[in-house]
Coordinates of C-alpha atoms in Angstrom, one line a residue:
X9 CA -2.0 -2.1 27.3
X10 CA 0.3 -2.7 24.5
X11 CA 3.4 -0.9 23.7
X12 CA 4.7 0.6 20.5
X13 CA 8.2 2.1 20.8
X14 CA 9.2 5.0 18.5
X15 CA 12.5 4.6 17.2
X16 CA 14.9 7.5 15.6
X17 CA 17.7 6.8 14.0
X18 CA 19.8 9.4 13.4
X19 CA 23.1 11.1 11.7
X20 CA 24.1 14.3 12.1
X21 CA 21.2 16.1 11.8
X22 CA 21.6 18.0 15.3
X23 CA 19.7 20.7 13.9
X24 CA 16.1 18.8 13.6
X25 CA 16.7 15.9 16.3
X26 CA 15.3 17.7 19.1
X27 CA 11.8 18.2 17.6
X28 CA 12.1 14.8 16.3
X29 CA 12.2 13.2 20.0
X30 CA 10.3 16.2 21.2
X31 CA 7.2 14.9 18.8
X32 CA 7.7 11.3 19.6
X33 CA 7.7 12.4 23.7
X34 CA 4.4 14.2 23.4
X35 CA 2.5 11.5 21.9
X36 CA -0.6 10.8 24.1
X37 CA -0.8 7.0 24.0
X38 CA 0.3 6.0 27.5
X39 CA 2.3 2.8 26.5
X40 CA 4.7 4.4 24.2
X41 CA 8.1 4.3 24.2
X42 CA 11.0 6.2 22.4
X43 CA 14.6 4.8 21.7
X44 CA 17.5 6.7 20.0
X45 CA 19.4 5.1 17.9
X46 CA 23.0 7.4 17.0
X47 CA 24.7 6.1 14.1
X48 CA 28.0 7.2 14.7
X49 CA 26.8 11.3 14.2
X50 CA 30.2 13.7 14.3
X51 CA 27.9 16.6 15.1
X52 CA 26.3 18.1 18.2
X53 CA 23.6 15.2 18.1
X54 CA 24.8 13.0 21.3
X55 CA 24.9 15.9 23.3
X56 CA 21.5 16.9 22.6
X57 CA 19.9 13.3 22.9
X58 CA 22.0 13.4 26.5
X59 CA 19.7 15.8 27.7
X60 CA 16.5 13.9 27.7
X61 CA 18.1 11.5 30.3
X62 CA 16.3 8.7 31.5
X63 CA 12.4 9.9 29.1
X64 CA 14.4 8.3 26.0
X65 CA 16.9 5.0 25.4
X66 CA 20.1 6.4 23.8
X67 CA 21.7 3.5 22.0
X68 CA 25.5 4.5 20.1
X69 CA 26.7 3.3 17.8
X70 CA 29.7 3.3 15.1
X71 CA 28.6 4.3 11.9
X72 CA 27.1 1.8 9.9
X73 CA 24.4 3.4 7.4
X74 CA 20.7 3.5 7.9
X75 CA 20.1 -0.8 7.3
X76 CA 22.5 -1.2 10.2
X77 CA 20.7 1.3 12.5
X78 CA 17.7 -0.7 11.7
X79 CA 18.6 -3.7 11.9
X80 CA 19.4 -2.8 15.4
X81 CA 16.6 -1.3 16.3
X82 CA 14.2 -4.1 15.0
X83 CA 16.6 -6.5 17.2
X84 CA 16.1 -4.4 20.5
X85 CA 12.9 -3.3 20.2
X86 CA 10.7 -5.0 23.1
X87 CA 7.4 -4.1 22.2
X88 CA 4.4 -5.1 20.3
X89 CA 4.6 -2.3 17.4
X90 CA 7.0 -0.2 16.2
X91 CA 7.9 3.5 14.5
X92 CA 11.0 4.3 12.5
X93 CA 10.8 8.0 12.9
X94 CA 13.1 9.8 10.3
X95 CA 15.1 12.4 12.8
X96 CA 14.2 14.9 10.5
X97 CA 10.6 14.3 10.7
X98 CA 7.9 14.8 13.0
X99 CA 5.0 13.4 14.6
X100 CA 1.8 15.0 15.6
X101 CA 0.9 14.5 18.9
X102 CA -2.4 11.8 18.5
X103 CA -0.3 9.5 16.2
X104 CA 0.5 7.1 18.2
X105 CA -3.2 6.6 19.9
X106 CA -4.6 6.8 16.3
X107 CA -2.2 4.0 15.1
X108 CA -3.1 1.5 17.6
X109 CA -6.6 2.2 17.6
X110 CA -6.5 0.7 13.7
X111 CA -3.8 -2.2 15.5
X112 CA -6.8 -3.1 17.2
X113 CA -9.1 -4.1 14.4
X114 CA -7.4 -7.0 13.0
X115 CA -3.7 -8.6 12.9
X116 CA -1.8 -5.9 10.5
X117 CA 1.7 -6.1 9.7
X118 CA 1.7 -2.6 9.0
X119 CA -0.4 0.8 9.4
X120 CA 0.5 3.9 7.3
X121 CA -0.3 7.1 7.4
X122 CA -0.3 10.2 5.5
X123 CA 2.3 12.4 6.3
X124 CA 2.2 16.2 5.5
X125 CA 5.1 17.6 3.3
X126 CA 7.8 20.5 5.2
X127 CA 10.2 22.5 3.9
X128 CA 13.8 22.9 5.3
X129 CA 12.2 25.0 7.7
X130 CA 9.5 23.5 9.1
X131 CA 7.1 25.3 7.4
X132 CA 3.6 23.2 5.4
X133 CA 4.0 23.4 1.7
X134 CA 0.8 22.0 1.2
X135 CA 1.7 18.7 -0.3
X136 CA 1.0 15.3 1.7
X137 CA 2.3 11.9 0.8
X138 CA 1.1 9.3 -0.3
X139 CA -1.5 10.4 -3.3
X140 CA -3.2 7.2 -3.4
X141 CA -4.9 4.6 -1.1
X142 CA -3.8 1.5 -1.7
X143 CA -6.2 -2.3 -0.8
X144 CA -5.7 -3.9 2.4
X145 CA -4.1 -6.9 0.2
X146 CA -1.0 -5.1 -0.3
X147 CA 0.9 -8.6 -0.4
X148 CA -1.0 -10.1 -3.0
X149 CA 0.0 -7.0 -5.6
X150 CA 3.3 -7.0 -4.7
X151 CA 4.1 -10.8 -4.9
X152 CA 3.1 -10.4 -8.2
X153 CA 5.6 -7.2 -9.0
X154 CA 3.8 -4.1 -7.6
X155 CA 5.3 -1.6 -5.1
X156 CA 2.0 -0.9 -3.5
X157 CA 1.6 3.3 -2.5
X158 CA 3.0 3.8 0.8
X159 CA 4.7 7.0 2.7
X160 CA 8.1 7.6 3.4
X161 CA 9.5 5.8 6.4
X162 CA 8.3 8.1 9.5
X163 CA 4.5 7.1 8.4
X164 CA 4.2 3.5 8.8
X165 CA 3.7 1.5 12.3
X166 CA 4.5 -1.8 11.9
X167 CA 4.1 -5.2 14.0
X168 CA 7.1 -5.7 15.3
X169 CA 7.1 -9.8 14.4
X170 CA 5.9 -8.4 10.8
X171 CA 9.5 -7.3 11.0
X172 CA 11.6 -9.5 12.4
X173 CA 10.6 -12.1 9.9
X174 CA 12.1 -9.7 7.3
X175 CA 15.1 -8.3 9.2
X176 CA 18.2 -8.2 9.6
X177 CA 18.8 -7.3 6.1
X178 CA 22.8 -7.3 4.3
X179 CA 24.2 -4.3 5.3
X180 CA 27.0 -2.5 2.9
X181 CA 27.2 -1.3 -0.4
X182 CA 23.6 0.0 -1.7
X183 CA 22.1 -1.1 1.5
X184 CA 24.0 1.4 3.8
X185 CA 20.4 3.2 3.1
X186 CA 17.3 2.1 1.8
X187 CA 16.1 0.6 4.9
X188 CA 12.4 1.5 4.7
X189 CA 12.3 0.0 1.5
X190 CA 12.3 -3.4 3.1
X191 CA 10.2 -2.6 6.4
X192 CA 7.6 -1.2 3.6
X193 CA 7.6 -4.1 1.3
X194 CA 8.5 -6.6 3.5
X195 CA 6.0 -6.3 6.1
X196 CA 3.3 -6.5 3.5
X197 CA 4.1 -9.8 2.5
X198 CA 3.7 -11.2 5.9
X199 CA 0.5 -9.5 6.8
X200 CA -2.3 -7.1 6.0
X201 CA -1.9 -3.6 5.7
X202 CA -4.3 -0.6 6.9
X203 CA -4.1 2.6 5.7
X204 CA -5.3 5.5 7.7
X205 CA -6.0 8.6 5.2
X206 CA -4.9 11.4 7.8
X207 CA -2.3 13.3 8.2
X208 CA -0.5 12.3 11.2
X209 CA 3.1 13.3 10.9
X210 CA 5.0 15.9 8.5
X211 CA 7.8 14.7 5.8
X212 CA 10.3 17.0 5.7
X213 CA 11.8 17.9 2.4
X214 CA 15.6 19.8 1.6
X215 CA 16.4 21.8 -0.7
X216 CA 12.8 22.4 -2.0
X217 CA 13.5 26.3 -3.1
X218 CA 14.4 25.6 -6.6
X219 CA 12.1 24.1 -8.8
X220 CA 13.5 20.8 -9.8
X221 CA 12.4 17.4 -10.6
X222 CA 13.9 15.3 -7.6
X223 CA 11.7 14.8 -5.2
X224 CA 12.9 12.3 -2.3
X225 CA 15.7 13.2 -0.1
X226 CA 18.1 10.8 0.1
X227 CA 19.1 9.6 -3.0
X228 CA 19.7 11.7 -6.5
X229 CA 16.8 10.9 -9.2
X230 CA 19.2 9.0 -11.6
X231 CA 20.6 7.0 -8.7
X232 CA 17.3 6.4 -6.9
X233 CA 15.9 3.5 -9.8
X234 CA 19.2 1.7 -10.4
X235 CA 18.9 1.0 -6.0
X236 CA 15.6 0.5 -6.1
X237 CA 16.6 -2.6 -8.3
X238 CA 19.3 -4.0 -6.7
X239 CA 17.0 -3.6 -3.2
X240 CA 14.1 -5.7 -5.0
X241 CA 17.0 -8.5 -5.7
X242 CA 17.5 -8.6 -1.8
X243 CA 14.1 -8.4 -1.0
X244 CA 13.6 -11.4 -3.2
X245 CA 16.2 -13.1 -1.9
X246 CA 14.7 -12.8 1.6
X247 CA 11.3 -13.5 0.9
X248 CA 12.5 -17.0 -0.9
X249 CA 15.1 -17.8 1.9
X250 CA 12.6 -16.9 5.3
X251 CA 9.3 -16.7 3.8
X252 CA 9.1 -19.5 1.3
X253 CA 7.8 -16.9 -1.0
X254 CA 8.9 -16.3 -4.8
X255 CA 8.5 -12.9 -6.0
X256 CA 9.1 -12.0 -9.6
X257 CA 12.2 -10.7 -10.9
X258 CA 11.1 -7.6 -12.0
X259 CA 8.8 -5.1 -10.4
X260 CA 6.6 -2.2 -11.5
X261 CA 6.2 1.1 -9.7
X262 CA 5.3 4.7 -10.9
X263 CA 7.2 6.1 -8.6
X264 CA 10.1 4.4 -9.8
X265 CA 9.5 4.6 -13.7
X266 CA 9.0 8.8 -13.0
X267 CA 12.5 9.0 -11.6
X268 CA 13.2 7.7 -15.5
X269 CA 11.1 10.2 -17.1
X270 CA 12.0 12.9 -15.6
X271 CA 16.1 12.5 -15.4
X272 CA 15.5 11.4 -19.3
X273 CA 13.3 14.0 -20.4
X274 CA 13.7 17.4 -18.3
X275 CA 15.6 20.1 -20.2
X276 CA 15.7 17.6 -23.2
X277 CA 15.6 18.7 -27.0
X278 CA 12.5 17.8 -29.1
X279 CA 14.3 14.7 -31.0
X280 CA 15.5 13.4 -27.2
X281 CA 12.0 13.5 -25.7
X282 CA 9.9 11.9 -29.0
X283 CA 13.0 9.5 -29.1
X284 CA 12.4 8.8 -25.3
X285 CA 9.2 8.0 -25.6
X286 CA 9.1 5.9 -28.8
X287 CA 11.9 3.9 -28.1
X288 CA 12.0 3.7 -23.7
X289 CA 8.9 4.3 -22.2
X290 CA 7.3 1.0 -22.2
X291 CA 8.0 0.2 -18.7
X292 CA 6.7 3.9 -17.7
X293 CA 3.7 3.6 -19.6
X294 CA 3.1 0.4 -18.3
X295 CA 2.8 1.6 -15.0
X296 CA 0.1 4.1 -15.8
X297 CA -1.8 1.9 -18.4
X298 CA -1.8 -1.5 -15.9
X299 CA -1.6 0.8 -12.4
X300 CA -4.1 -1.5 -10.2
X301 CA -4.2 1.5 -7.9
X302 CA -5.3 4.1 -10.1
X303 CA -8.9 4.9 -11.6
X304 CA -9.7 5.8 -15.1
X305 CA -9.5 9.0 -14.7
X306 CA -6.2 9.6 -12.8
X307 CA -4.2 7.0 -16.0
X308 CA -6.1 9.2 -18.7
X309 CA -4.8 12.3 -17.0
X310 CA -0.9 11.2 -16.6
X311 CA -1.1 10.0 -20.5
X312 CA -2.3 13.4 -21.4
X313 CA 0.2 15.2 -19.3
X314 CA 3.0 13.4 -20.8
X315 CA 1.6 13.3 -24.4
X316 CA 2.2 17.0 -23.8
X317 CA 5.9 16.6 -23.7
X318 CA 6.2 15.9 -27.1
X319 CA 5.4 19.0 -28.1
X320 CA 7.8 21.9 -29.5
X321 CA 7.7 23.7 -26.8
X322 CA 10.5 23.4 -24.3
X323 CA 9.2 25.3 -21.1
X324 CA 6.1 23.9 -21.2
X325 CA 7.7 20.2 -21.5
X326 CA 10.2 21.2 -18.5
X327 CA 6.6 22.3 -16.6
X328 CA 5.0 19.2 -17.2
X329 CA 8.0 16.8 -15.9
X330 CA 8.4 18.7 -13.2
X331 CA 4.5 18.7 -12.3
X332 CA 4.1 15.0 -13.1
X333 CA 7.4 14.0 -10.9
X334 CA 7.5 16.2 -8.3
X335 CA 4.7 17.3 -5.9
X336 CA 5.9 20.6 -4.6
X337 CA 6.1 22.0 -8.2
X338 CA 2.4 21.4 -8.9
X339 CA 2.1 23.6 -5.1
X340 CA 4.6 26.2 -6.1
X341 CA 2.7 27.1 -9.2
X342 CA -0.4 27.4 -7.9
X343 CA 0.3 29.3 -5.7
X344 CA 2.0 32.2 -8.2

């Protein structure tokens, strides 16, 4: 049987840990393993991941950021797959057994999954990420610029020599975090990636009581595209250096060009939003007009919604930028 280990790397977030391991320990595929890796946490966190004993590996560690914790993990993991389970996150308990079921079809670099989206709490929102399927080719797209759809870090599985062929990546400076940007992009330029469109794990989300345009948890929405770049820069640099491969200087991602849109045009006067848009949105547009992963009808809607932001009428621009950029704001209102 092959083995998949489940990997959590964690820093001071004694208050979610124990479901975290608790999820990876109930998973029902026989060969799976679960390491801890504790970056250095000042918190309770060591003396809860002491209590599982011998059922988990504890690994700590000085603090070094998130590249350095997986770095190390991708160095010690002994197995044939791998999971880098956010300690925030969960797991649901037929993950694992799903995940290698798709292993077993071909010779993936990566399987991802959809990931239901949780509040601070725990509780569903009704959101899942990601929105959109992308090919099997994943490698081809983004060798020529494009940050195919994928989930946060807790849903993706990935071959563990996928990984090793990308890591260990530079760690310090912007990449003290970051680190599934490069497991995500970096595996799909050694191999083929499978999507499985389930829900097989829950994404937690802070701070989601206020309606805002921020999405992603680690990283404010005006600093979020400025490390995006400088990661791509590495990521080039490592795909020319171990993988003979020469990726483009520049990339294009939605995701990425939102973050723009919304920190440049939420709560923004009529003049700053036309003046936006005719002068800076290019690269935004782009992304919509060119998307390879959208249909027809998903480009035509995001032009309309943000045509509507131009008009002179200030909560209703706010209410689109928010419903464009964030997920849980398009939940939220429908539910009022």
């Amino acid at each position: 049987m092959k083995q998949i280990a489940i990997v959590i790397c964690n820093y001071n977030y004694e208050r979610f840990l124990a479901e975290a391991i608790d999820s990876a320990l109930a998973q029902d595929y026989p060969g799976t393993r679960v390491i801890v890796i504790d970056d250095g946490s000042t918190d309770g966190s060591r003396a809860i991941i002491g209590q599982y004993g011998s059922r988990v590996k504890a690994v700590f560690k000085e603090n070094g950021g998130q590249v350095s914790a997986y770095n190390l993990g991708v160095e010690i993991a002994d197995t044939e797959y791998v999971i880098f389970l956010d300690s925030d996150d969960v797991l649901y308990p037929g993950a694992v057994s799903e995940v290698m079921r798709k292993f077993e079809e071909g010779d993936l670099a990566k399987v991802q999954f959809r990931l239901d989206v949780i509040d601070e709490a725990g509780k569903q929102t009704g959101a899942h990420v990601p929105h959109t399927e992308p090919p099997v080719d994943c490698g081809r797209l983004l060798r020529d610029g494009w940050l195919y759809p994928s989930p946060p870090a807790s849903g993706n599985a990935y071959s563990v020599r996928a990984l090793k062929a990308v890591f260990p990546v530079p760690e310090g400076g912007i990449n003290r975090y970051g680190a599934d940007f490069y497991a995500i992009y970096g595996a799909a330029l050694v191999g083929p990636v499978a999507t499985l469109t389930l829900s097989l794990g829950a994404y937690r989300v802070h701070h989601t009581a206020t309606p805002s345009v921020s999405f992603a948890n680690s990283e404010q929405i005006k600093k979020a595209p400025k490390a995006f770049k400088e990661r791509w820069v590495t990521l080039r640099e490592i795909a020319k250096e171990r993988l003979d491969l020469e990726l483009p200087p520049a990339f294009h991602d939605f995701a990425h060009e939102k973050a723009y849109f919304g920190s440049s045009l939420y709560h923004a006067s009529l003049s700053a939003r036309w003046r936006w848009m005719l002068h800076d949105s290019r690269a935004y547009l782009h992304t919509i007009v060119a998307n390879p992963f959208w249909g027809l009808k998903k480009k035509a809607g995001t032009l309309f919604l943000s045509c509507l932001c131009l008009l002179p009428y200030s909560p209703l621009s706010d209410f689109v930028v928010r419903y464009i950029t964030n997920p849980l704001a398009r939940r939220s209102t429908a539910g009022q």
